[in-house]
Amino acid sequence: MKNITKICCIGAGYVGGPTMAVIAKQCPHITVTVVDLNEARIAAWNDENTENIPVYEPGLSEVVAEARGRNLFFSTEVDKAIDEADMIFISVNTPTKTYGAGKGMGADLKYIELCARQIAKVAKDDKIIVEKSTLPVRTAETLRDILHNTGNGVKFQILSNPEFLAEGTAIEDLLMPDRVLIGGDTNEEGQEAIEALVSIYANWIPRERILTTNVWSSELSKLVANAMLAQRISSMNSISELCEKTEANVNEVARAIGSDSRIGPKFLKASVGFGGSCFQKDILNLVYISRSFGLQEVADYWEQVIIMNDHQKRRFAENIVKKLYNTVAGKKIAFLGWAFKKDTNDTRESAAIYVADLLLNEQADIKVFDPKVEEKQVHADLDYLATRPVEENHNAVHVFADPYEACKDTHAIAVLTEWDEFKDYDWQRIYDNMLKPAKIFDGRNLLDVKKLREIGFSVQAIGS
Ligand code: UDX
Ligand code: ADP
């Protein structure tokens, strides 16, 4: 079996950065080099002050401080790192296509293909290639095709090692995962490659938690795991609407059904809608491949999870308009939270973006506060939707570094992210500085409704 001493990871994002930092921390005998084309991103990873690294994730800056310069390196020299490595992780982004066939559905694999071509060009000896990005099933075949037909005759083994870390708890998830999944070829070389990767994880993860499968099962399991989790949220969100029409309370329903050990308590929290770079993309991938195999009912079944999620975001925004007397034109609305969940600075597919977009269409002014998201990101997220001119977004959306300033003189507050600190704010002070009647729309069921009502707020939480 090949003894791995040098790892290269292509892509220094939310997946590649934390994953490699933890591998380097746990395996001081392995040199780990993370490369990226984005020079600013690499410079930030190399920032002397590890608080300034580009990914916010509790515990990450400490891990980077420990391993960086010892056996963890961040670099833009992609070719050199590929050449030197025994094992190459591919952690580049695979966004949903925004053009052509499969637009809005299939994953855009152009970055993956570029990586494969670059590896094929540079590699002078045998290498193990590990798919780490979320990918549609059978991407390994694409990789294999490119590597074997454009390379210098060297041998490549391709493994699938999907990422199960959740942002906000990435370090914990990487240090103590429920399971690690590794898929590879069933032939002897494939099994050897699997064993090489198993032995890396075995430095800190019990063997019985390292599952091995064939490549396709591994790729599909990633999509199914996320689809099943997202389905639970969409199911609860559908019930939240029913609760609002009846006297039921969605939190009470969640507790009652979650106490059944066959269901369990996790991922039953009704919300303004799930976000993040994985759920929507993975379900769309599942829908897309099902449809491409002619499995209409299967595709429709999973697509409904997305339809429900879009409905929930729209419903939340429409309710704000309705409760503000059917017009928000020229009214100021504060957004507490912009990230897709707490404890991350990632905003991809965040419900906040879509709720803001709908309210901007109604000509509202939006004042945003998020503890970890920067102003330019908020504007970039809205500009990306391309639903209105960039200047309009910049005129109507303002980002504040202080939550009290963001809420001042507004007609209403919408809670979009479940940051813990929101619970501890001086809500009396916020109330005193708002226009009356002061309204709160809690899209996360986060705040103490009773306390807020005593102050004088009118509060509407999801599902009650
Ligand atoms: C997810 C998977 O959990 C992880 O295993 C996979 O590797 C990547 O995708 P992530 O997107 O980081 O991780 O976050 P997750 O905690 O799953 O939350 C996704 C979205 O669902 C967030 O917007 C979150 O706020 C929302 N959510 C989650 C709910 O609305 N209700 C819940 O009960 C749980
Ligand atoms: P994820 O959440 O999947 O990690 P990110 O967008 O945070 O996604 O990170 C992906 C990273 O991959 C980006 O920093 C991007 O610059 C990088 N990347 C994409 N293609 C290449 C490539 N061919 N070579 C090196 N880096 C790449």
Coordinates of C-alpha atoms and ligand atoms in Angstrom, one line a residue:
M1 CA 0.0 0.0 0.0
K2 CA 1.2 3.5 -0.9
N3 CA 2.3 5.4 2.2
I4 CA 1.0 8.9 1.9
T5 CA 3.3 11.7 3.0
K6 CA 2.2 14.6 0.8
I7 CA -1.3 15.7 0.2
C8 CA -2.5 18.5 -2.0
C9 CA -5.9 20.0 -1.9
I10 CA -7.2 22.1 -4.8
G11 CA -9.7 24.7 -3.6
A12 CA -9.3 26.7 -0.3
G13 CA -13.0 27.3 0.4
Y14 CA -15.4 26.3 3.1
V15 CA -14.8 22.6 2.5
G16 CA -11.1 22.4 1.5
G17 CA -9.8 24.9 4.2
P18 CA -11.3 23.3 7.3
T19 CA -10.9 19.7 6.1
M20 CA -7.2 20.1 5.4
A21 CA -6.5 22.1 8.5
V22 CA -7.9 19.2 10.6
I23 CA -6.1 16.5 8.6
A24 CA -2.8 18.5 9.1
K25 CA -3.5 18.9 12.8
Q26 CA -4.2 15.2 13.3
C27 CA -1.4 13.9 11.1
P28 CA 1.8 15.9 11.8
H29 CA 3.7 13.4 9.6
I30 CA 1.8 14.4 6.5
T31 CA 2.5 17.6 4.6
V32 CA -0.7 19.2 3.5
T33 CA -0.7 22.0 0.9
V34 CA -3.9 23.8 0.0
V35 CA -3.9 25.6 -3.3
D36 CA -6.3 28.0 -4.9
L37 CA -6.3 30.3 -8.0
N38 CA -7.7 33.1 -5.9
E39 CA -4.7 35.0 -4.6
A40 CA -6.6 37.2 -2.2
R41 CA -8.1 34.0 -0.6
I42 CA -4.7 32.4 -0.1
A43 CA -3.2 35.6 1.3
A44 CA -6.1 35.7 3.8
W45 CA -5.4 32.1 4.8
N46 CA -1.7 33.1 5.3
D47 CA -2.6 36.2 7.4
E48 CA -0.4 36.5 10.4
N49 CA -3.4 36.9 12.6
T50 CA -5.4 33.7 12.2
E51 CA -8.6 35.5 13.2
N52 CA -8.5 37.0 9.7
I53 CA -8.7 33.7 7.7
P54 CA -11.4 33.9 5.1
V55 CA -13.7 31.2 6.5
Y56 CA -15.4 31.9 9.9
E57 CA -15.9 28.7 11.7
P58 CA -15.7 28.2 15.5
G59 CA -12.4 26.6 16.5
L60 CA -10.8 26.9 13.0
S61 CA -8.4 29.7 13.6
E62 CA -6.9 27.8 16.6
V63 CA -6.4 24.7 14.4
V64 CA -4.8 26.8 11.6
A65 CA -2.5 28.5 14.2
E66 CA -1.3 25.1 15.4
A67 CA -0.6 23.5 12.1
R68 CA 0.2 26.3 9.6
G69 CA 3.9 26.5 8.8
R70 CA 4.5 23.1 10.4
N71 CA 2.8 20.8 8.0
L72 CA -0.1 22.9 6.7
F73 CA 0.6 25.3 3.8
F74 CA -1.6 27.6 1.7
S75 CA -0.3 28.5 -1.8
T76 CA -1.2 29.7 -5.3
E77 CA 1.4 27.4 -6.9
V78 CA -1.1 24.8 -8.1
D79 CA 1.2 22.9 -10.5
K80 CA 4.0 22.5 -7.9
A81 CA 1.7 21.2 -5.3
I82 CA 0.1 18.7 -7.7
D83 CA 3.5 17.5 -8.9
E84 CA 4.7 16.8 -5.4
A85 CA 1.6 15.2 -3.9
D86 CA 0.8 11.5 -3.6
M87 CA -2.8 12.2 -3.0
I88 CA -4.9 15.1 -4.4
F89 CA -8.2 16.3 -3.0
I90 CA -10.5 18.2 -5.3
S91 CA -12.5 20.7 -3.3
V92 CA -13.4 23.3 -5.9
N93 CA -16.9 24.8 -6.2
T94 CA -19.6 23.1 -8.2
P95 CA -22.4 25.6 -8.3
T96 CA -25.8 25.0 -10.0
K97 CA -25.5 25.8 -13.7
T98 CA -26.7 29.3 -14.6
Y99 CA -26.7 28.7 -18.3
G100 CA -27.4 26.2 -21.1
A101 CA -28.7 22.6 -20.6
G102 CA -29.6 21.8 -17.0
K103 CA -29.7 25.5 -16.2
G104 CA -30.9 26.0 -12.6
M105 CA -30.7 22.3 -12.0
G106 CA -27.5 20.4 -13.0
A107 CA -24.2 21.1 -11.3
D108 CA -21.7 23.2 -13.3
L109 CA -18.6 20.9 -13.5
K110 CA -16.4 23.3 -15.4
Y111 CA -14.1 23.8 -12.4
I112 CA -13.8 20.1 -11.8
E113 CA -12.9 19.5 -15.4
L114 CA -10.3 22.2 -15.4
C115 CA -8.7 20.6 -12.3
A116 CA -8.7 17.2 -14.0
R117 CA -7.0 18.6 -17.0
Q118 CA -4.4 20.4 -14.9
I119 CA -3.6 17.3 -12.9
A120 CA -3.3 15.3 -16.1
K121 CA -0.9 17.8 -17.6
V122 CA 1.3 18.1 -14.5
A123 CA 1.5 14.7 -13.0
K124 CA 4.7 12.7 -13.6
D125 CA 4.0 9.8 -11.2
D126 CA 1.0 7.7 -10.0
K127 CA -1.5 9.6 -7.9
I128 CA -4.7 9.0 -5.9
I129 CA -7.4 11.6 -6.7
V130 CA -10.1 12.2 -4.1
E131 CA -13.4 13.9 -5.0
K132 CA -14.3 16.0 -2.0
S133 CA -16.7 18.5 -3.6
T134 CA -20.4 17.7 -3.8
L135 CA -20.8 16.2 -7.2
P136 CA -23.5 14.5 -9.2
V137 CA -23.4 10.7 -9.4
R138 CA -20.9 9.4 -11.9
T139 CA -18.6 12.4 -11.9
A140 CA -15.7 10.1 -11.0
E141 CA -16.2 8.6 -14.5
T142 CA -15.7 12.1 -16.1
L143 CA -12.6 12.5 -14.0
R144 CA -11.3 9.1 -15.0
D145 CA -11.9 9.7 -18.6
I146 CA -10.0 13.0 -18.7
L147 CA -7.2 11.8 -16.5
H148 CA -6.6 8.6 -18.4
N149 CA -6.9 10.1 -21.9
T150 CA -5.0 13.3 -21.6
G151 CA -2.3 12.3 -19.0
N152 CA 1.3 11.4 -19.4
G153 CA 0.6 7.7 -19.1
V154 CA 0.8 7.7 -15.3
K155 CA -1.9 5.8 -13.3
F156 CA -4.7 7.5 -11.4
Q157 CA -7.0 6.0 -8.8
I158 CA -10.2 7.9 -8.2
L159 CA -11.9 7.9 -4.8
S160 CA -15.1 9.5 -3.7
N161 CA -14.9 10.9 -0.1
P162 CA -18.0 13.1 0.3
E163 CA -18.0 15.8 2.9
F164 CA -20.6 15.5 5.7
L165 CA -19.4 18.5 7.7
A166 CA -22.0 21.2 8.5
E167 CA -20.9 24.8 8.5
G168 CA -20.8 26.3 12.0
T169 CA -19.8 22.9 13.5
A170 CA -17.2 22.0 10.9
I171 CA -14.3 21.4 13.3
E172 CA -16.3 19.3 15.7
D173 CA -17.8 17.3 12.7
L174 CA -14.3 16.7 11.3
L175 CA -12.8 15.7 14.6
M176 CA -15.6 13.4 15.6
P177 CA -17.6 12.5 12.6
D178 CA -20.6 10.1 12.8
R179 CA -19.0 8.4 9.8
V180 CA -16.4 8.9 7.0
L181 CA -17.4 7.5 3.6
I182 CA -14.9 6.4 1.1
G183 CA -15.8 4.9 -2.3
G184 CA -13.4 3.4 -4.7
D185 CA -13.0 0.8 -7.5
T186 CA -13.7 -2.7 -6.6
N187 CA -10.5 -4.0 -8.2
E188 CA -7.2 -4.5 -6.3
E189 CA -5.7 -1.1 -7.2
G190 CA -9.0 0.5 -6.1
Q191 CA -9.0 -1.3 -2.8
E192 CA -5.4 -0.3 -2.2
A193 CA -6.2 3.4 -2.8
I194 CA -9.2 3.1 -0.4
E195 CA -6.9 1.6 2.2
A196 CA -4.4 4.5 1.8
L197 CA -7.1 7.1 2.6
V198 CA -8.6 4.9 5.4
S199 CA -5.2 4.9 7.1
I200 CA -5.1 8.7 7.1
Y201 CA -8.5 9.0 8.8
A202 CA -7.6 6.2 11.1
N203 CA -5.1 8.5 12.8
W204 CA -8.0 9.9 14.8
I205 CA -11.3 8.1 13.8
P206 CA -12.2 4.7 15.0
R207 CA -12.1 2.2 12.1
E208 CA -15.7 1.1 12.5
R209 CA -16.8 4.6 11.6
I210 CA -14.9 4.6 8.3
L211 CA -17.3 3.1 5.7
T212 CA -16.1 1.9 2.3
T213 CA -18.3 1.4 -0.7
N214 CA -18.1 1.5 -4.5
V215 CA -17.6 4.9 -6.0
W216 CA -21.2 5.3 -7.2
S217 CA -22.8 4.4 -3.8
S218 CA -20.5 6.9 -2.2
E219 CA -21.4 9.7 -4.6
L220 CA -25.1 9.0 -4.3
S221 CA -25.1 8.7 -0.5
K222 CA -24.0 12.3 -0.2
L223 CA -26.9 13.5 -2.3
V224 CA -29.4 11.3 -0.4
A225 CA -28.1 12.3 3.0
N226 CA -28.7 15.9 2.3
A227 CA -32.0 15.3 0.5
M228 CA -33.3 13.4 3.5
L229 CA -32.3 16.1 5.9
A230 CA -33.7 18.9 3.8
Q231 CA -36.9 16.9 3.3
R232 CA -37.4 16.9 7.1
I233 CA -37.2 20.7 7.2
S234 CA -39.6 21.1 4.3
S235 CA -42.0 18.7 5.9
M236 CA -42.0 20.8 9.1
N237 CA -42.2 24.0 7.1
S238 CA -45.4 22.6 5.4
I239 CA -46.8 21.9 8.9
S240 CA -45.8 25.4 10.1
E241 CA -48.3 26.9 7.6
L242 CA -51.0 24.6 8.8
C243 CA -50.2 25.5 12.4
E244 CA -50.6 29.2 11.6
K245 CA -54.2 28.4 10.4
T246 CA -55.1 26.4 13.4
E247 CA -54.3 26.8 17.1
A248 CA -51.4 24.3 16.9
N249 CA -47.8 25.4 17.6
V250 CA -45.1 24.0 15.3
N251 CA -42.5 23.8 18.1
E252 CA -44.8 21.7 20.2
V253 CA -45.6 19.5 17.2
A254 CA -41.8 19.1 16.6
R255 CA -41.2 18.1 20.2
A256 CA -44.1 15.7 20.2
I257 CA -43.1 13.9 17.0
G258 CA -39.3 14.2 17.7
S259 CA -39.7 12.3 20.9
D260 CA -40.5 9.2 18.9
S261 CA -37.0 7.6 18.7
R262 CA -37.7 6.4 15.2
I263 CA -38.0 10.0 14.1
G264 CA -35.7 11.7 16.6
P265 CA -35.4 15.4 17.5
K266 CA -32.9 16.7 14.9
F267 CA -33.7 18.8 11.8
L268 CA -37.3 19.4 12.7
K269 CA -37.0 23.1 13.3
A270 CA -39.4 25.1 11.2
S271 CA -37.7 28.2 9.7
V272 CA -37.9 30.8 7.0
G273 CA -36.4 28.1 4.8
F274 CA -33.2 26.1 4.5
G275 CA -30.2 27.6 2.7
G276 CA -26.5 26.8 2.3
S277 CA -24.4 25.6 -0.6
C278 CA -25.5 21.9 -0.4
F279 CA -29.1 21.2 0.2
Q280 CA -30.7 22.9 -2.8
K281 CA -27.9 22.0 -5.1
D282 CA -27.8 18.3 -4.1
I283 CA -31.6 17.9 -4.3
L284 CA -31.5 19.5 -7.7
N285 CA -28.8 17.1 -8.7
L286 CA -30.9 14.2 -7.6
V287 CA -33.9 15.6 -9.5
Y288 CA -31.8 16.1 -12.6
I289 CA -30.3 12.7 -12.7
S290 CA -33.7 11.0 -11.9
R291 CA -35.2 13.0 -14.8
S292 CA -32.4 12.1 -17.1
F293 CA -33.0 8.4 -16.5
G294 CA -36.7 9.0 -17.3
L295 CA -37.8 8.6 -13.7
Q296 CA -40.5 11.3 -13.6
E297 CA -42.2 10.4 -10.3
V298 CA -38.9 10.1 -8.5
A299 CA -37.8 13.5 -9.8
D300 CA -41.1 15.2 -8.9
Y301 CA -41.0 13.7 -5.5
W302 CA -37.7 15.3 -4.6
E303 CA -38.4 18.5 -6.4
Q304 CA -41.3 19.1 -4.1
V305 CA -38.8 19.5 -1.2
I306 CA -37.4 22.5 -3.1
I307 CA -40.8 23.9 -4.1
M308 CA -41.9 23.8 -0.5
N309 CA -38.7 25.7 0.5
D310 CA -39.2 28.4 -2.1
H311 CA -42.8 28.7 -0.9
Q312 CA -41.7 29.1 2.7
K313 CA -39.4 32.0 1.8
R314 CA -42.0 33.7 -0.3
R315 CA -44.7 33.2 2.3
F316 CA -42.5 34.8 5.0
A317 CA -41.9 37.9 2.8
E318 CA -45.6 38.2 1.7
N319 CA -46.7 38.0 5.4
I320 CA -44.4 40.9 6.2
V321 CA -46.0 43.0 3.5
K322 CA -49.5 41.9 4.5
K323 CA -48.9 42.8 8.2
L324 CA -47.5 46.2 7.3
Y325 CA -50.9 47.1 5.9
N326 CA -50.2 45.7 2.4
T327 CA -47.5 48.2 1.5
V328 CA -43.9 48.4 2.4
A329 CA -43.0 51.0 -0.3
G330 CA -40.5 53.4 1.3
K331 CA -40.8 51.6 4.7
K332 CA -37.6 50.6 6.6
I333 CA -37.3 46.9 7.6
A334 CA -34.4 45.6 9.7
F335 CA -32.9 42.2 8.9
L336 CA -31.2 40.5 11.8
G337 CA -28.9 38.0 10.2
W338 CA -27.9 37.4 6.6
A339 CA -25.8 34.2 6.8
F340 CA -27.7 31.0 5.9
K341 CA -27.3 29.8 9.5
K342 CA -25.5 30.8 12.7
D343 CA -21.8 30.5 13.3
T344 CA -20.8 30.9 9.7
N345 CA -20.0 33.9 7.4
D346 CA -21.3 31.8 4.4
T347 CA -24.3 33.3 2.7
R348 CA -24.8 31.0 -0.2
E349 CA -28.5 30.3 -0.9
S350 CA -29.4 32.1 2.4
A351 CA -33.2 32.6 2.8
A352 CA -32.3 36.2 3.7
I353 CA -31.3 36.9 0.1
Y354 CA -34.7 35.8 -1.3
V355 CA -36.8 37.5 1.4
A356 CA -34.8 40.7 0.7
D357 CA -35.4 40.4 -3.0
L358 CA -39.1 40.0 -2.6
L359 CA -39.3 43.0 -0.3
L360 CA -37.1 45.1 -2.6
N361 CA -39.6 44.4 -5.4
E362 CA -42.2 46.0 -3.1
Q363 CA -39.8 49.0 -2.8
A364 CA -38.9 48.5 0.8
D365 CA -35.7 49.9 2.3
I366 CA -33.7 47.2 4.1
K367 CA -31.2 47.7 7.0
V368 CA -29.1 44.6 7.5
F369 CA -27.0 43.5 10.5
D370 CA -25.1 40.2 10.6
P371 CA -22.3 39.6 13.1
K372 CA -20.0 38.0 10.5
V373 CA -21.2 39.0 7.0
E374 CA -19.6 42.0 5.3
E375 CA -21.4 44.8 3.4
K376 CA -19.9 43.9 0.1
Q377 CA -21.1 40.3 0.4
V378 CA -24.7 41.4 1.0
H379 CA -24.7 43.5 -2.1
A380 CA -22.9 40.8 -4.1
D381 CA -25.6 38.3 -3.1
L382 CA -28.4 40.6 -4.3
D383 CA -26.5 41.6 -7.5
Y384 CA -26.0 37.9 -8.3
L385 CA -29.8 37.4 -8.6
A386 CA -29.7 40.1 -11.3
T387 CA -33.4 40.9 -10.7
R388 CA -32.9 44.7 -10.7
P389 CA -30.2 47.2 -11.5
V390 CA -27.2 47.1 -9.2
E391 CA -27.6 50.8 -8.2
E392 CA -31.1 50.1 -6.9
N393 CA -29.8 47.4 -4.6
H394 CA -27.2 49.7 -3.3
N395 CA -29.6 52.5 -2.7
A396 CA -32.2 50.4 -0.9
V397 CA -30.0 48.1 1.1
H398 CA -27.8 49.4 3.9
V399 CA -25.5 47.3 6.1
F400 CA -24.7 48.2 9.7
A401 CA -22.0 47.2 12.1
D402 CA -24.3 47.8 15.0
P403 CA -27.6 46.0 15.5
Y404 CA -29.2 48.9 17.4
E405 CA -28.4 51.3 14.5
A406 CA -29.8 48.7 12.0
C407 CA -33.1 48.6 13.9
K408 CA -33.4 52.3 14.6
D409 CA -36.4 54.1 12.9
T410 CA -37.6 50.9 11.2
H411 CA -41.3 49.7 10.9
A412 CA -40.4 46.1 11.4
I413 CA -37.6 43.6 12.2
A414 CA -37.2 40.3 10.5
V415 CA -35.0 37.6 12.1
L416 CA -33.4 35.6 9.3
T417 CA -30.5 33.8 11.0
E418 CA -30.5 32.1 14.5
W419 CA -27.4 33.9 15.9
D420 CA -27.4 33.4 19.7
E421 CA -26.5 37.0 20.5
F422 CA -29.9 38.2 19.1
K423 CA -31.5 36.7 22.2
D424 CA -29.4 38.9 24.6
Y425 CA -30.1 42.3 23.0
D426 CA -31.6 45.1 24.9
W427 CA -35.0 44.7 23.3
Q428 CA -36.5 47.6 25.3
R429 CA -33.9 49.9 23.8
I430 CA -34.6 48.6 20.3
Y431 CA -38.4 49.1 20.8
D432 CA -38.0 52.6 22.0
N433 CA -36.1 53.6 18.8
M434 CA -38.6 52.0 16.4
L435 CA -41.6 53.4 14.6
K436 CA -44.9 52.2 16.2
P437 CA -46.6 49.8 16.0
A438 CA -43.2 47.9 16.2
K439 CA -43.4 44.5 14.6
I440 CA -41.1 41.5 14.7
F441 CA -41.2 38.6 12.2
D442 CA -39.2 35.8 13.7
G443 CA -38.2 33.5 10.9
R444 CA -36.2 31.3 13.2
N445 CA -38.4 30.9 16.3
L446 CA -35.5 32.3 18.2
L447 CA -36.7 35.1 20.4
D448 CA -38.8 35.0 23.6
V449 CA -42.2 36.0 22.3
K450 CA -43.8 36.5 25.7
K451 CA -41.1 39.0 26.8
L452 CA -41.2 40.9 23.6
R453 CA -45.0 41.2 23.8
E454 CA -44.7 42.6 27.3
I455 CA -42.4 45.3 25.9
G456 CA -45.1 46.2 23.4
F457 CA -43.9 44.5 20.2
S458 CA -46.3 42.7 17.9
V459 CA -44.6 39.4 17.2
Q460 CA -45.2 36.7 14.6
A461 CA -43.0 33.6 14.8
I462 CA -43.0 30.9 12.1
G463 CA -45.6 28.3 12.8
S464 CA -47.6 29.8 15.6
Ligands
UDX1 C1 -25.4 20.4 5.2 C2 -25.4 19.0 5.9 O1 -25.9 19.0 7.2 C3 -24.0 18.4 5.9 O2 -23.9 17.1 6.4 C4 -23.4 18.5 4.5 O3 -22.1 18.0 4.4 C5 -23.5 19.9 3.9 O4 -24.8 20.3 3.9 P1 -24.9 22.8 6.1 O5 -25.4 23.3 4.7 O6 -23.5 23.4 6.5 O7 -24.7 21.3 6.1 O8 -25.9 23.2 7.2 P2 -27.1 22.5 8.0 O9 -26.8 22.6 9.4 O10 -27.4 21.2 7.4 O11 -28.3 23.5 7.7 C6 -28.8 23.7 6.4 C7 -30.0 24.7 6.4 O12 -31.1 24.2 7.0 C8 -29.6 26.0 7.2 O13 -30.2 27.1 6.5 C9 -30.3 25.8 8.5 O14 -30.6 27.0 9.1 C10 -31.6 25.1 8.0 N1 -32.2 24.2 9.1 C11 -31.5 23.2 9.7 C12 -33.5 24.4 9.5 O15 -34.2 25.3 8.9 N2 -34.1 23.6 10.4 C13 -33.4 22.6 11.0 O16 -34.0 21.9 11.8 C14 -32.1 22.4 10.6
ADP2 P1 -16.9 24.9 -1.1 O1 -17.9 25.3 -0.1 O2 -17.3 23.8 -1.9 O3 -15.5 24.7 -0.4 P2 -15.9 27.5 -2.1 O4 -16.4 28.3 -3.2 O5 -15.9 28.0 -0.8 O6 -16.7 26.1 -2.2 O7 -14.4 27.1 -2.5 C1 -14.0 26.6 -3.7 C2 -12.6 27.2 -4.1 O8 -12.1 26.5 -5.2 C3 -12.6 28.7 -4.4 O9 -11.8 29.4 -3.6 C4 -12.1 28.7 -5.9 O10 -11.2 29.8 -6.1 C5 -11.3 27.4 -6.0 N1 -11.0 26.9 -7.3 C6 -12.0 26.6 -8.3 N2 -11.4 26.1 -9.4 C7 -10.0 26.0 -9.1 C8 -8.9 25.5 -9.9 N3 -9.0 25.0 -11.1 N4 -7.7 25.6 -9.2 C9 -7.6 26.0 -8.0 N5 -8.6 26.5 -7.2 C10 -9.8 26.5 -7.8

